[in-house]
Short mmCIF file of C-alpha atoms and ligand atoms in Angstrom, two decimals:
data_model
loop_
_atom_site.label_atom_id
_atom_site.label_comp_id
_atom_site.label_asym_id
_atom_site.label_seq_id
_atom_site.Cartn_x
_atom_site.Cartn_y
_atom_site.Cartn_z
CA UNK A 1 86.36 53.71 29.29
CA UNK A 2 83.75 53.77 31.94
CA UNK A 3 80.37 52.13 32.84
CA UNK A 4 78.04 54.78 32.89
CA UNK A 5 76.27 53.42 36.04
CA UNK A 6 76.96 50.26 38.30
CA UNK A 7 74.17 47.52 37.64
CA UNK A 8 73.95 46.07 41.14
CA UNK A 9 74.93 47.11 44.46
CA UNK A 10 76.28 44.63 46.88
CA UNK A 11 74.14 44.10 49.92
CA UNK A 12 74.91 46.44 52.53
CA UNK A 13 73.87 46.04 56.20
CA UNK A 14 71.34 48.48 57.56
CA UNK A 15 72.77 50.62 60.38
CA UNK A 16 70.05 51.04 63.00
CA UNK A 17 70.56 52.82 66.08
CA UNK A 18 67.57 52.30 68.59
CA UNK A 19 65.93 49.22 69.47
CA UNK A 20 62.72 50.62 68.08
CA UNK A 21 64.20 51.11 64.67
CA UNK A 22 65.79 47.72 64.64
CA UNK A 23 62.50 46.39 65.50
CA UNK A 24 60.70 48.07 62.46
CA UNK A 25 63.50 47.69 60.04
CA UNK A 26 63.47 44.02 60.80
CA UNK A 27 59.71 43.90 60.55
CA UNK A 28 58.77 40.87 58.70
CA UNK A 29 57.88 41.57 55.08
CA UNK A 30 54.14 40.75 53.94
CA UNK A 31 54.82 41.37 50.19
CA UNK A 32 51.25 42.79 50.10
CA UNK A 33 51.90 45.47 47.14
CA UNK A 34 48.62 47.29 46.30
CA UNK A 35 48.72 49.27 43.20
CA UNK A 36 48.28 52.24 45.24
CA UNK A 37 51.55 51.49 47.25
CA UNK A 38 53.43 50.71 44.02
CA UNK A 39 52.11 53.86 42.49
CA UNK A 40 53.30 55.96 45.63
CA UNK A 41 56.83 54.53 45.33
CA UNK A 42 56.89 55.02 41.77
CA UNK A 43 55.93 58.74 41.87
CA UNK A 44 58.13 59.55 44.71
CA UNK A 45 60.94 57.25 43.82
CA UNK A 46 63.91 59.47 44.94
CA UNK A 47 62.46 60.74 48.42
CA UNK A 48 60.99 59.59 51.63
CA UNK A 49 57.37 60.68 51.47
CA UNK A 50 57.24 61.61 55.35
CA UNK A 51 60.68 63.62 55.74
CA UNK A 52 61.39 64.34 52.15
CA UNK A 53 64.88 62.69 52.69
CA UNK A 54 66.54 62.06 49.15
CA UNK A 55 67.69 58.44 49.02
CA UNK A 56 71.28 57.65 48.11
CA UNK A 57 72.27 54.52 46.12
CA UNK A 58 72.06 51.62 48.38
CA UNK A 59 69.92 53.41 51.05
CA UNK A 60 67.04 51.09 52.31
CA UNK A 61 63.67 52.40 51.19
CA UNK A 62 60.81 50.75 53.01
CA UNK A 63 57.17 50.25 51.46
CA UNK A 64 54.34 49.57 53.39
CA UNK A 65 51.27 50.80 55.46
CA UNK A 66 50.53 53.28 58.41
CA UNK A 67 48.40 52.53 61.31
CA UNK A 68 45.29 53.77 59.11
CA UNK A 69 46.46 51.24 56.35
CA UNK A 70 47.76 54.30 54.05
CA UNK A 71 50.45 53.36 51.80
CA UNK A 72 53.75 54.69 52.74
CA UNK A 73 57.19 55.02 51.10
CA UNK A 74 59.84 55.95 53.66
CA UNK A 75 63.48 56.09 54.76
CA UNK A 76 65.15 54.34 57.65
CA UNK A 77 64.43 56.89 60.10
CA UNK A 78 60.79 57.06 59.19
CA UNK A 79 60.31 53.37 59.08
CA UNK A 80 58.69 53.36 62.45
CA UNK A 81 55.42 54.76 61.07
CA UNK A 82 55.03 51.50 59.48
CA UNK A 83 52.33 49.03 60.96
CA UNK A 84 53.01 46.77 58.10
CA UNK A 85 56.19 46.44 55.99
CA UNK A 86 55.29 45.07 52.40
CA UNK A 87 58.80 45.16 51.20
CA UNK A 88 62.29 46.75 51.57
CA UNK A 89 64.42 47.93 48.64
CA UNK A 90 67.92 48.74 48.35
CA UNK A 91 67.53 52.07 46.81
CA UNK A 92 68.87 52.50 43.10
CA UNK A 93 68.23 55.89 41.25
CA UNK A 94 66.26 55.42 38.20
CA UNK A 95 68.32 54.86 35.05
CA UNK A 96 66.51 57.86 33.38
CA UNK A 97 65.49 61.17 34.15
CA UNK A 98 61.64 62.16 34.33
CA UNK A 99 60.70 65.16 32.19
CA UNK A 100 58.67 67.83 33.80
CA UNK A 101 54.96 67.26 33.96
CA UNK A 102 54.30 69.77 31.24
CA UNK A 103 56.89 69.04 28.91
CA UNK A 104 55.71 68.64 25.41
CA UNK A 105 55.77 65.07 23.73
CA UNK A 106 55.15 64.51 20.11
CA UNK A 107 54.57 61.57 17.84
CA UNK A 108 54.60 61.84 14.06
CA UNK A 109 52.73 59.40 12.11
CA UNK A 110 51.03 58.46 9.04
CA UNK A 111 47.20 58.72 8.73
CA UNK A 112 46.75 54.84 8.86
CA UNK A 113 48.52 54.75 12.19
CA UNK A 114 46.39 57.41 13.66
CA UNK A 115 43.45 55.50 12.73
CA UNK A 116 44.87 52.30 14.00
CA UNK A 117 45.34 54.18 17.26
CA UNK A 118 41.76 55.47 17.63
CA UNK A 119 40.39 51.87 16.43
CA UNK A 120 42.44 50.04 18.76
CA UNK A 121 41.72 52.55 21.78
CA UNK A 122 45.59 51.90 22.86
CA UNK A 123 49.00 52.88 22.42
CA UNK A 124 51.24 50.51 20.36
CA UNK A 125 54.40 49.53 22.23
CA UNK A 126 57.04 47.86 19.91
CA UNK A 127 59.08 45.00 20.99
CA UNK A 128 62.78 46.11 21.56
CA UNK A 129 64.29 43.52 19.22
CA UNK A 130 61.95 44.48 16.36
CA UNK A 131 63.21 48.09 15.99
CA UNK A 132 64.97 49.31 12.95
CA UNK A 133 67.83 50.49 15.15
CA UNK A 134 69.65 47.02 15.65
CA UNK A 135 71.44 48.51 18.60
CA UNK A 136 68.62 49.03 20.41
CA UNK A 137 69.19 47.69 24.12
CA UNK A 138 72.82 47.50 23.30
CA UNK A 139 75.27 47.81 26.41
CA UNK A 140 78.40 48.56 24.12
CA UNK A 141 80.42 47.99 20.92
CA UNK A 142 81.37 44.34 20.61
CA UNK A 143 85.05 45.38 19.95
CA UNK A 144 85.15 46.74 23.60
CA UNK A 145 83.44 43.88 25.18
CA UNK A 146 86.52 42.35 26.77
CA UNK A 147 86.94 45.58 28.74
CA UNK A 148 83.20 45.50 29.69
CA UNK A 149 83.67 41.66 30.73
CA UNK A 150 86.72 42.46 32.94
CA UNK A 151 84.68 45.42 34.66
CA UNK A 152 81.72 43.03 35.66
CA UNK A 153 83.99 40.04 36.56
CA UNK A 154 85.79 42.42 38.97
CA UNK A 155 82.48 43.56 40.17
CA UNK A 156 81.05 40.15 40.86
CA UNK A 157 84.11 38.87 42.53
CA UNK A 158 84.01 41.65 44.86
CA UNK A 159 80.51 41.00 45.50
CA UNK A 160 81.07 37.37 46.35
CA UNK A 161 84.03 38.26 48.36
CA UNK A 162 81.93 40.69 50.44
CA UNK A 163 78.66 39.04 51.22
CA UNK A 164 76.32 40.87 53.70
CA UNK A 165 77.05 41.10 57.42
CA UNK A 166 76.32 37.82 59.16
CA UNK A 167 77.59 35.82 56.06
CA UNK A 168 80.93 34.54 55.55
CA UNK A 169 82.81 33.77 52.11
CA UNK A 170 84.47 30.40 52.30
CA UNK A 171 85.19 30.14 48.63
CA UNK A 172 88.77 29.76 47.16
CA UNK A 173 89.99 32.13 44.84
CA UNK A 174 89.45 29.81 41.81
CA UNK A 175 85.79 29.07 43.27
CA UNK A 176 85.10 32.90 43.33
CA UNK A 177 86.39 33.14 39.72
CA UNK A 178 84.37 30.33 38.54
CA UNK A 179 81.21 31.91 40.08
CA UNK A 180 81.92 35.30 38.64
CA UNK A 181 82.30 33.75 35.29
CA UNK A 182 79.09 31.94 35.68
CA UNK A 183 77.16 35.23 36.74
CA UNK A 184 78.91 36.88 33.68
CA UNK A 185 77.39 34.46 31.40
CA UNK A 186 73.98 34.48 32.64
CA UNK A 187 74.00 38.33 32.54
CA UNK A 188 75.03 38.02 28.88
CA UNK A 189 72.08 35.62 28.05
CA UNK A 190 69.92 38.04 30.09
CA UNK A 191 70.94 40.88 27.74
CA UNK A 192 69.56 39.06 24.63
CA UNK A 193 66.43 38.01 26.22
CA UNK A 194 65.62 41.27 27.63
CA UNK A 195 65.25 42.56 24.07
CA UNK A 196 62.45 40.19 23.76
CA UNK A 197 60.46 41.24 26.65
CA UNK A 198 60.84 45.01 26.62
CA UNK A 199 58.15 46.90 24.88
CA UNK A 200 58.68 50.59 24.05
CA UNK A 201 56.67 53.56 22.93
CA UNK A 202 58.67 56.52 21.78
CA UNK A 203 58.22 60.27 21.47
CA UNK A 204 59.96 63.24 20.68
CA UNK A 205 60.14 65.85 23.33
CA UNK A 206 60.22 69.59 22.22
CA UNK A 207 58.37 72.66 22.77
CA UNK A 208 57.95 73.16 19.00
CA UNK A 209 56.61 71.29 16.00
CA UNK A 210 59.84 69.90 14.19
CA UNK A 211 60.32 69.89 10.31
CA UNK A 212 62.86 67.18 10.50
CA UNK A 213 60.50 64.75 12.56
CA UNK A 214 57.87 65.27 9.90
CA UNK A 215 60.43 63.93 7.24
CA UNK A 216 61.73 61.22 9.41
CA UNK A 217 58.63 59.57 10.77
CA UNK A 218 55.97 59.83 8.02
CA UNK A 219 56.23 57.98 4.89
CA UNK A 220 53.95 59.84 2.85
CA UNK A 221 53.83 63.60 4.18
CA UNK A 222 50.63 64.73 2.54
CA UNK A 223 48.90 62.14 4.93
CA UNK A 224 50.90 62.56 8.01
CA UNK A 225 50.15 64.01 11.18
CA UNK A 226 51.54 64.69 14.73
CA UNK A 227 49.82 64.27 17.98
CA UNK A 228 51.15 66.27 20.92
CA UNK A 229 50.82 65.33 24.48
CA UNK A 230 52.86 65.80 27.66
CA UNK A 231 54.70 63.71 30.18
CA UNK A 232 51.66 64.18 32.70
CA UNK A 233 48.95 63.42 30.01
CA UNK A 234 50.77 60.34 28.76
CA UNK A 235 51.41 59.05 32.30
CA UNK A 236 47.75 59.66 33.32
CA UNK A 237 46.32 58.21 29.91
CA UNK A 238 47.98 55.13 30.38
CA UNK A 239 46.37 54.73 33.76
CA UNK A 240 49.34 55.97 36.21
CA UNK A 241 50.64 52.32 35.74
CA UNK A 242 53.75 51.90 37.89
CA UNK A 243 54.95 49.15 35.67
CA UNK A 244 55.37 51.67 32.70
CA UNK A 245 58.44 53.81 33.22
CA UNK A 246 58.55 56.87 31.09
CA UNK A 247 61.62 59.11 30.86
CA UNK A 248 64.34 60.54 28.70
CA UNK A 249 66.81 58.71 26.58
CA UNK A 250 70.23 59.62 27.21
CA UNK A 251 72.80 59.74 24.38
CA UNK A 252 76.04 58.20 24.93
CA UNK A 253 79.22 57.64 23.02
CA UNK A 254 79.44 53.99 22.87
CA UNK A 255 83.09 54.17 21.61
CA UNK A 256 84.32 55.49 24.75
CA UNK A 257 81.53 54.29 27.45
CA UNK A 258 78.94 51.50 28.22
CA UNK A 259 75.36 51.25 29.15
CA UNK A 260 75.04 49.60 32.59
CA UNK A 261 72.94 46.60 32.99
CA UNK A 262 69.76 48.38 33.92
CA UNK A 263 70.47 51.17 31.68
CA UNK A 264 70.59 49.75 28.08
CA UNK A 265 67.07 50.62 26.95
CA UNK A 266 67.41 54.02 28.40
CA UNK A 267 70.83 54.68 26.44
CA UNK A 268 71.38 55.46 22.63
CA UNK A 269 74.28 56.31 20.56
CA UNK A 270 75.03 60.02 20.20
CA UNK A 271 73.94 59.84 16.45
CA UNK A 272 70.38 59.68 17.57
CA UNK A 273 70.54 62.80 19.77
CA UNK A 274 68.35 64.88 17.44
CA UNK A 275 65.49 62.45 18.29
CA UNK A 276 65.36 63.83 21.80
CA UNK A 277 63.26 60.69 22.74
CA UNK A 278 61.21 60.21 25.77
CA UNK A 279 60.06 56.69 26.03
CA UNK A 280 57.67 54.52 27.87
CA UNK A 281 58.90 51.18 28.50
CA UNK A 282 57.12 48.00 29.84
CA UNK A 283 58.20 44.45 30.34
CA UNK A 284 56.10 41.48 29.42
CA UNK A 285 57.77 37.88 29.62
CA UNK A 286 55.04 36.27 27.77
CA UNK A 287 53.90 38.11 24.93
CA UNK A 288 55.46 36.53 21.83
CA UNK A 289 54.20 39.34 19.38
CA UNK A 290 56.25 42.12 17.87
CA UNK A 291 54.36 44.54 19.77
CA UNK A 292 51.40 45.04 22.04
CA UNK A 293 48.65 47.62 22.55
CA UNK A 294 48.26 49.05 26.07
CA UNK A 295 44.84 50.54 26.71
CA UNK A 296 44.96 54.36 26.80
CA UNK A 297 42.62 57.07 27.38
CA UNK A 298 42.87 58.90 24.13
CA UNK A 299 41.01 62.05 25.19
CA UNK A 300 43.60 62.52 27.83
CA UNK A 301 46.55 61.52 25.69
CA UNK A 302 45.88 63.65 22.65
CA UNK A 303 46.26 67.26 23.59
CA UNK A 304 46.30 68.71 20.02
CA UNK A 305 46.60 67.17 16.60
CA UNK A 306 48.93 68.87 13.86
CA UNK A 307 48.47 67.99 10.17
CA UNK A 308 51.58 67.94 7.77
CA UNK A 309 52.89 71.13 6.35
CA UNK A 310 52.30 69.40 2.93
CA UNK A 311 48.61 68.23 3.69
CA UNK A 312 45.98 69.49 1.56
CA UNK A 313 42.98 71.59 3.16
CA UNK A 314 40.46 68.77 3.10
CA UNK A 315 42.81 66.67 5.27
CA UNK A 316 42.00 68.67 8.27
CA UNK A 317 38.27 67.97 7.78
CA UNK A 318 38.97 64.23 7.36
CA UNK A 319 41.06 64.13 10.58
CA UNK A 320 38.13 65.80 12.43
CA UNK A 321 35.77 63.49 10.72
CA UNK A 322 37.45 60.50 12.06
CA UNK A 323 37.97 62.02 15.30
CA UNK A 324 34.14 62.59 15.65
CA UNK A 325 33.58 58.81 14.75
CA UNK A 326 35.75 57.86 17.75
CA UNK A 327 34.40 60.38 20.09
CA UNK A 328 37.84 62.10 20.36
CA UNK A 329 37.30 65.92 21.29
CA UNK A 330 40.57 67.43 20.28
CA UNK A 331 41.67 70.59 18.37
CA UNK A 332 43.18 69.73 14.90
CA UNK A 333 45.48 72.48 13.63
CA UNK A 334 47.30 73.16 10.34
CA UNK A 335 51.09 72.79 10.78
CA UNK A 336 52.57 75.72 12.32
CA UNK A 337 55.16 75.54 9.51
CA UNK A 338 52.82 76.83 7.09
CA UNK A 339 51.79 79.98 8.59
CA UNK A 340 52.32 82.99 6.16
CA UNK A 341 55.49 84.96 6.76
CA UNK A 342 56.10 88.71 5.81
CA UNK A 343 59.29 90.14 4.30
ZN1 ZN B 401 62.06 59.78 56.10
#
């Protein structure tokens, strides 16, 4: 049994060498986070934008502004370029892989869903606890939970016993156990509520149209269509919003492993591997609805529309007609699956 990734990293002291570095590392954080700064850190998540240093887990990353008030996202060594430090983070790798900008993403749907997309002018994000897959956001199988509990209790005990430099743990063993148990309970409660504040838009990543996806994601094939976009277009159409994470789902064998606390919505069971899912995820603590519509530039999002292999000829004309009504300029093509073969 293993946990795919640790959830938290105990605070580690920042090792500074020169006095100048110490001053910059210890510069007071202003918490002034402009969208540009958040976007810069989001897009360059793994690297220092100044020296290209690749962050390792638990390194410190510094977000702030240069002398010219330009946003900066830098490592310890480059932190002396910051006139203002907005915030410092203990670096954690993303719990998902980001596809190539040009990688093709598909969404198969019925005509009515397509009209809803056009008429709302936004992409529907469904709340995670409303999915057909009741294991959405699961960290593991209930029968393995005792092992999972033990792993995290151990982790919490170690974090309590080893506080950051300058602090001392004065708790007795039983007090440490008690606190670890409390943290475990809080984490469990968090797991349930997380499903209610996580909103997801699902896509299928593939270079090609998929026969299986037509059958899976449309209830009436004669009236189905697929829109094709790319990672870059999806990200851009959603306004390059640093609060929306877009990445690949990783398929794991829940019988042998778990999803970590921050991974759960980026992990699915191996039985779903055929979906090759890329998802966009956002959190909303206040929305009580089963889903929410996020405004989206549809002319950027929709690179091409394909109609189902079983659609009659007039269906292409109908889709073109509805596109005109909503000022969507996009090519509508018949399914590649109906191209005539020769023998
Ligand atoms: Zn650097």
